[in-house]
């Protein structure tokens, strides 16, 4: 490493090779007693701030703002201008002339500040000896940075590494007499502020009730009221408030503070308002009675009372280069973050540094302003605090007066005053409200580990900063809320479409969980309630990590389900987190052998138990699933350890739960009706096909339509008497439930009439009368009915009646196919039928095939399978069993056309063995 020495300057402190400042843009990397490096220094470094800037022209202004904000936060107002000028020149050399990135590091000590500017252009132009004139001419566009360092800085220097160059300078704080807070330079008389006449300072004392108790002569001269005329009147009767732009503190609130400075107006006896600058001091007498002493001067004579370090209360500030900047940027820095979370995080970091605190936090009010929600923090366990909510008005202490600035010198004396800081080790805290047009929008607080660190003076400084950022924070919050609402609408529309697309209960439960995880929650559990007398049942569990699902399901099954309360909205359920904590504690104790059991036996279960505890250890909420005025279940959403739900997320989850409840109830109703329909349809199907000695029987049945098990086609094979069996296959006009009703009538009537000993024609004639008796509900019916009597020689005798049905086909062993009956009139049309039966003898190996018209009328365009096509397929079935024949016929029918069948189909194949 090479070090350049500047004649007239002091030798720079050595720095180890490779020591680099941080590269995170705008990163305030710490504060407190920090050990920065090994260089010997005259005082201890107490804080540091670092930032990196891109090689573009706007980075120079950003670097100036960074240094100005940093030093202002540290309270080094006396040296801000010099530091900004030097930083501006050095960063310009790096990003404009050298064209490289620049890193700026600010180091704070009790005596002053050291600023280091590094670039990546290690050109060694600095001579080891020589005069300042060799460094560059003042007329040059660049190269003046080192000359300014030599002229302004107390100490400065240049340090090199093989890849970087660093220029540093140190500015010392001016010496002041002991007890002096701030001091201005000695000025000639002609440069002093001009007063119109003798400066009059009105001294007004206000009692505990806000009434005027003392009024001096200068007050009478300034405002025209004698003392006896105003004594006892409230100051608010005379004050015109506010005159300080951007200040949300009112006159009544200002009188309650221990110290306050600002502008307002006093209505004089002539009716005119006199602008005044006031300094308020809260005191108490020997009896302990508090009062406020107010010193007031004309506003243009404010220099008499105004504290210089606080600066004028104006809406614009001026930088060293003469340009006006927004006071918001003076505090928050430039450029301001575009997103709300970035803005809030920058705010708490700057507030912490401004008051030299150990932590800071910012809460935003909910829409109804009844709760405050943690949105950003630094120096605190952010994962545990983020989105935590505390009530504004409930309970004693801090949040009972969230609309006023407050200072707690020792939180141990007022436990619970600031719930957010419980268990964090913080002792003192100052909090101020964020207000927009008088409406509470949030709260900003800074805390320290030591007691008594803050007073009302720090509260005023923090309130001034809060007033500057409140409008920007509220605008960003509303923008985020608008984006969230738009996203919520899109989410709900998509969820509604998905939920409406299924009537399956299990699929609806899965969709409910999948839509909430991980969009709304880390894990989800759905409880369902069958009826009002039933207890909630754990139906579905989902976690974004599939390996944890079984552990959560096991944990939830061991605790009582949440109460099915129909009250809308989310309510917190603490049981899962408590159970997870206990389970993890027991596992840890077992792993340590504290229960007396063998350690190795429990080792395999420790990991999953601890992982499950962490997964459900955060906030858990329950939303009721209410449909048709009845609680049908609960939707449970959970977060991992120490995490909380945002209010907007809970509102979105509530909307989703209403839609999911209706979808789940619709799926339940559909499932119940489907189950009823299927049970009724199955009752229309015949029981198992009886076994007939010497005869193989096979049936294939397909009902058209989704969810239909029975249609207009039907079949039956049943015993009539010893050695005699009846068989039937029919087709009712139409499909669906109406046709199935006639199907049930026909099948049951056939069995009953056949077992009465009636012949085939008599059975069908009486069935025809029963169908006609149905009146408007009657439908015509084609039916093939027969009786089979197997013989001892292996043949079978069949007596068949074919009433308007496709003719049965007989397949002989030689492969010939022929019709086994003649056509006769169908049923359900005419009252008087003359039917007859035909006798058919099936030899061993013969097959009788009976089908409905759904088989023969199978179509592909203009083509139809027909009776001839069916006969052609049957000729290929010689030697096959009855089951094989039926299967081959069904395959041929399905392959004949590409579309799904639109008509019911029944195939009955009987083969004599």
Coordinates of N, CA and C in Angstrom, one line a residue, residues 575-689:
X575 N -54.4 -22.5 20.8 CA -54.1 -23.9 21.1 C -53.0 -24.5 20.3
X576 N -53.0 -24.4 19.0 CA -51.9 -25.1 18.2 C -50.5 -24.6 18.6
X577 N -50.3 -23.3 18.8 CA -48.9 -22.8 19.2 C -48.6 -23.4 20.6
X578 N -49.5 -23.4 21.5 CA -49.2 -23.9 22.9 C -48.9 -25.4 22.8
X579 N -49.7 -26.1 22.1 CA -49.4 -27.6 22.0 C -48.1 -27.9 21.3
X580 N -47.8 -27.1 20.3 CA -46.5 -27.3 19.6 C -45.3 -27.0 20.5
X581 N -45.5 -25.9 21.3 CA -44.4 -25.6 22.3 C -44.2 -26.7 23.3
X582 N -45.3 -27.2 23.8 CA -45.2 -28.3 24.8 C -44.6 -29.5 24.2
X583 N -45.0 -29.9 23.0 CA -44.4 -31.1 22.3 C -43.0 -30.9 22.1
X584 N -42.5 -29.7 21.6 CA -41.1 -29.5 21.4 C -40.3 -29.5 22.7
X585 N -40.9 -29.0 23.8 CA -40.2 -29.0 25.1 C -40.1 -30.5 25.6
X586 N -41.1 -31.3 25.4 CA -41.0 -32.7 25.8 C -40.0 -33.4 25.0
X587 N -39.9 -33.2 23.7 CA -38.9 -33.8 22.9 C -37.5 -33.4 23.3
X588 N -37.3 -32.2 23.5 CA -36.0 -31.7 24.0 C -35.6 -32.3 25.3
X589 N -36.5 -32.4 26.2 CA -36.2 -33.0 27.5 C -35.8 -34.5 27.3
X590 N -36.6 -35.2 26.5 CA -36.3 -36.6 26.2 C -34.9 -36.8 25.6
X591 N -34.6 -35.8 24.7 CA -33.3 -35.9 24.0 C -32.1 -35.7 25.0
X592 N -32.4 -35.0 26.1 CA -31.4 -34.8 27.1 C -31.4 -35.8 28.2
X593 N -32.3 -36.8 28.1 CA -32.4 -37.9 29.1 C -33.0 -37.4 30.4
X594 N -33.8 -36.4 30.4 CA -34.4 -35.8 31.6 C -35.6 -36.6 32.1
X595 N -36.1 -37.5 31.2 CA -37.3 -38.2 31.7 C -37.0 -39.6 32.1
X596 N -35.7 -40.0 32.1 CA -35.3 -41.3 32.5 C -35.3 -42.3 31.5
X597 N -35.8 -42.1 30.3 CA -35.9 -43.0 29.2 C -34.6 -43.0 28.4
X598 N -34.4 -44.1 27.6 CA -33.2 -44.1 26.7 C -33.2 -43.0 25.7
X599 N -32.1 -42.3 25.6 CA -32.1 -41.1 24.7 C -32.2 -41.5 23.2
X600 N -31.5 -42.7 22.9 CA -31.4 -43.0 21.4 C -32.8 -43.4 20.9
X601 N -33.7 -43.8 21.7 CA -35.1 -44.2 21.2 C -35.9 -43.0 20.7
X602 N -35.6 -41.8 21.2 CA -36.3 -40.6 20.9 C -35.6 -39.7 19.9
X603 N -34.4 -40.1 19.6 CA -33.6 -39.2 18.7 C -34.2 -39.0 17.3
X604 N -34.8 -40.0 16.8 CA -35.4 -39.9 15.5 C -36.6 -39.0 15.4
X605 N -37.3 -38.8 16.6 CA -38.5 -37.9 16.6 C -38.3 -36.5 17.0
X606 N -37.1 -36.2 17.4 CA -36.8 -34.8 17.8 C -36.9 -33.8 16.7
X607 N -36.3 -34.1 15.5 CA -36.3 -33.2 14.4 C -37.7 -32.8 13.9
X608 N -38.6 -33.8 13.6 CA -39.9 -33.5 13.1 C -40.7 -32.7 14.1
X609 N -40.6 -33.1 15.5 CA -41.3 -32.4 16.5 C -41.0 -30.9 16.6
X610 N -39.7 -30.6 16.6 CA -39.2 -29.3 16.7 C -39.6 -28.5 15.4
X611 N -39.5 -29.2 14.2 CA -39.9 -28.5 13.0 C -41.4 -28.2 13.0
X612 N -42.2 -29.1 13.5 CA -43.6 -28.9 13.6 C -43.9 -27.7 14.5
X613 N -43.2 -27.7 15.6 CA -43.4 -26.6 16.6 C -43.1 -25.2 16.0
X614 N -42.0 -25.2 15.2 CA -41.7 -23.9 14.6 C -42.7 -23.6 13.5
X615 N -43.2 -24.6 12.8 CA -44.1 -24.3 11.7 C -45.5 -23.7 12.2
X616 N -45.9 -24.1 13.3 CA -47.2 -23.7 13.8 C -47.1 -22.8 15.0
X617 N -45.9 -22.3 15.3 CA -45.7 -21.5 16.5 C -46.1 -20.1 16.4
X618 N -46.5 -19.6 15.3 CA -46.8 -18.2 15.1 C -48.3 -18.0 15.3
X619 N -48.8 -16.9 14.8 CA -50.2 -16.6 15.0 C -51.1 -17.6 14.2
X620 N -52.2 -18.1 14.8 CA -53.1 -18.9 14.2 C -54.5 -18.3 14.3
X621 N -55.2 -18.2 13.2 CA -56.6 -17.6 13.2 C -57.6 -18.6 12.6
X622 N -58.8 -18.5 13.1 CA -59.9 -19.4 12.6 C -61.0 -18.5 12.0
X623 N -61.4 -18.9 10.8 CA -62.5 -18.2 10.2 C -63.7 -19.2 10.0
X624 N -64.9 -18.9 10.4 CA -66.0 -19.8 10.2 C -66.4 -20.0 8.8
X625 N -66.8 -21.2 8.4 CA -67.4 -21.4 7.1 C -68.9 -21.5 7.3
X626 N -69.6 -20.4 6.9 CA -71.0 -20.3 7.1 C -71.7 -20.3 5.8
X627 N -72.6 -21.3 5.6 CA -73.4 -21.3 4.4 C -74.9 -21.7 4.7
X628 N -75.8 -20.9 4.2 CA -77.2 -21.1 4.4 C -77.5 -21.1 5.9
X629 N -76.9 -20.1 6.6 CA -77.2 -19.8 8.0 C -76.8 -20.9 8.9
X630 N -75.8 -21.7 8.5 CA -75.3 -22.8 9.3 C -73.8 -22.9 9.2
X631 N -73.1 -23.1 10.3 CA -71.7 -23.3 10.3 C -71.4 -24.8 9.8
X632 N -70.8 -24.8 8.7 CA -70.5 -26.2 8.1 C -69.0 -26.5 8.3
X633 N -68.2 -25.6 8.9 CA -66.8 -25.9 9.1 C -66.0 -24.7 9.5
X634 N -64.7 -24.9 9.6 CA -63.8 -23.8 10.0 C -62.6 -23.8 9.1
X635 N -62.1 -22.7 8.7 CA -60.9 -22.5 7.9 C -59.8 -22.0 8.9
X636 N -58.8 -22.7 9.1 CA -57.7 -22.4 10.0 C -56.5 -22.0 9.3
X637 N -55.9 -20.8 9.5 CA -54.7 -20.3 8.9 C -53.7 -20.1 9.9
X638 N -52.4 -20.4 9.6 CA -51.4 -20.3 10.5 C -50.1 -19.7 9.9
X639 N -49.3 -19.2 10.8 CA -48.0 -18.6 10.5 C -46.9 -19.3 11.3
X640 N -45.6 -19.4 10.8 CA -44.6 -20.0 11.6 C -44.3 -19.1 12.9
X641 N -43.3 -19.6 13.6 CA -43.0 -18.9 14.9 C -42.8 -17.4 14.8
X642 N -43.5 -16.7 15.7 CA -43.3 -15.2 15.9 C -43.8 -14.4 14.7
X643 N -44.6 -15.0 13.8 CA -45.1 -14.2 12.7 C -46.6 -13.9 12.9
X644 N -47.1 -12.8 12.3 CA -48.4 -12.3 12.5 C -49.1 -12.1 11.1
X645 N -50.4 -12.0 11.1 CA -51.1 -11.8 9.9 C -51.3 -10.3 9.7
X646 N -51.3 -9.8 8.5 CA -51.7 -8.4 8.2 C -53.2 -8.3 8.2
X647 N -53.7 -7.1 8.6 CA -55.1 -6.9 8.6 C -55.7 -7.1 7.2
X648 N -55.0 -6.6 6.2 CA -55.5 -6.8 4.8 C -55.6 -8.3 4.4
X649 N -54.7 -9.1 4.9 CA -54.7 -10.5 4.6 C -55.9 -11.2 5.2
X650 N -56.2 -10.8 6.5 CA -57.3 -11.4 7.2 C -58.6 -11.0 6.5
X651 N -58.7 -9.8 6.1 CA -60.0 -9.4 5.4 C -60.1 -10.1 4.1
X652 N -59.0 -10.4 3.4 CA -59.1 -11.2 2.1 C -59.5 -12.6 2.4
X653 N -58.9 -13.1 3.5 CA -59.2 -14.5 3.9 C -60.7 -14.7 4.3
X654 N -61.2 -13.6 4.9 CA -62.7 -13.6 5.3 C -63.5 -13.7 4.0
X655 N -63.2 -12.9 3.0 CA -63.9 -12.9 1.8 C -63.8 -14.3 1.1
X656 N -62.6 -14.9 1.1 CA -62.4 -16.2 0.6 C -63.2 -17.3 1.3
X657 N -63.3 -17.1 2.6 CA -64.0 -18.2 3.4 C -65.5 -18.2 3.1
X658 N -66.1 -17.0 2.8 CA -67.5 -17.0 2.5 C -67.7 -17.7 1.1
X659 N -66.9 -17.5 0.2 CA -67.0 -18.1 -1.1 C -66.8 -19.6 -1.0
X660 N -65.7 -20.0 -0.2 CA -65.4 -21.4 0.0 C -66.5 -22.1 0.7
X661 N -67.1 -21.5 1.7 CA -68.2 -22.1 2.4 C -69.4 -22.5 1.5
X662 N -69.8 -21.5 0.7 CA -70.9 -21.8 -0.3 C -70.5 -23.0 -1.2
X663 N -69.2 -22.9 -1.7 CA -68.8 -24.0 -2.7 C -68.8 -25.3 -1.9
X664 N -68.3 -25.3 -0.7 CA -68.3 -26.6 0.1 C -69.7 -27.1 0.4
X665 N -70.6 -26.2 0.7 CA -71.9 -26.7 0.9 C -72.6 -27.2 -0.3
X666 N -72.3 -26.5 -1.4 CA -72.9 -27.0 -2.7 C -72.3 -28.4 -3.0
X667 N -71.0 -28.6 -2.8 CA -70.4 -29.9 -3.0 C -71.1 -30.9 -2.1
X668 N -71.3 -30.5 -0.8 CA -72.0 -31.5 0.1 C -73.4 -31.9 -0.4
X669 N -74.2 -30.9 -0.8 CA -75.5 -31.1 -1.3 C -75.5 -32.0 -2.5
X670 N -74.5 -31.7 -3.4 CA -74.4 -32.5 -4.6 C -74.0 -33.9 -4.3
X671 N -73.1 -34.1 -3.3 CA -72.7 -35.4 -3.0 C -73.8 -36.2 -2.3
X672 N -74.6 -35.5 -1.5 CA -75.7 -36.2 -0.9 C -76.8 -36.6 -1.9
X673 N -77.1 -35.7 -2.8 CA -78.1 -36.1 -3.8 C -77.5 -37.2 -4.8
X674 N -76.2 -37.1 -5.1 CA -75.6 -38.1 -5.9 C -75.7 -39.5 -5.3
X675 N -75.4 -39.5 -3.9 CA -75.4 -40.7 -3.2 C -76.9 -41.3 -3.2
X676 N -77.9 -40.4 -3.0 CA -79.2 -40.9 -3.0 C -79.6 -41.4 -4.4
X677 N -79.2 -40.7 -5.4 CA -79.5 -41.1 -6.8 C -78.9 -42.5 -7.1
X678 N -77.6 -42.6 -6.7 CA -76.9 -43.8 -7.0 C -77.5 -45.0 -6.2
X679 N -78.0 -44.7 -4.9 CA -78.6 -45.8 -4.2 C -79.9 -46.2 -4.8
X680 N -80.7 -45.2 -5.3 CA -81.9 -45.6 -5.9 C -81.7 -46.3 -7.2
X681 N -80.7 -45.9 -8.0 CA -80.4 -46.5 -9.2 C -79.9 -48.0 -9.0
X682 N -79.0 -48.1 -8.0 CA -78.5 -49.5 -7.7 C -79.7 -50.4 -7.3
X683 N -80.7 -49.8 -6.7 CA -81.9 -50.7 -6.4 C -82.6 -51.2 -7.6
X684 N -82.5 -50.5 -8.7 CA -83.1 -50.9 -10.0 C -82.3 -52.0 -10.7
X685 N -81.1 -52.1 -10.3 CA -80.3 -53.2 -11.0 C -80.6 -54.5 -10.4
X686 N -80.5 -55.5 -11.1 CA -80.7 -56.9 -10.5 C -79.6 -57.3 -9.6
X687 N -79.8 -58.2 -8.7 CA -78.7 -58.7 -7.9 C -77.8 -59.5 -8.7
X688 N -76.9 -60.3 -8.1 CA -75.9 -61.0 -8.8 C -76.6 -62.1 -9.7
X689 N -76.0 -62.3 -10.9 CA -76.5 -63.2 -11.9 C -76.4 -64.6 -11.3

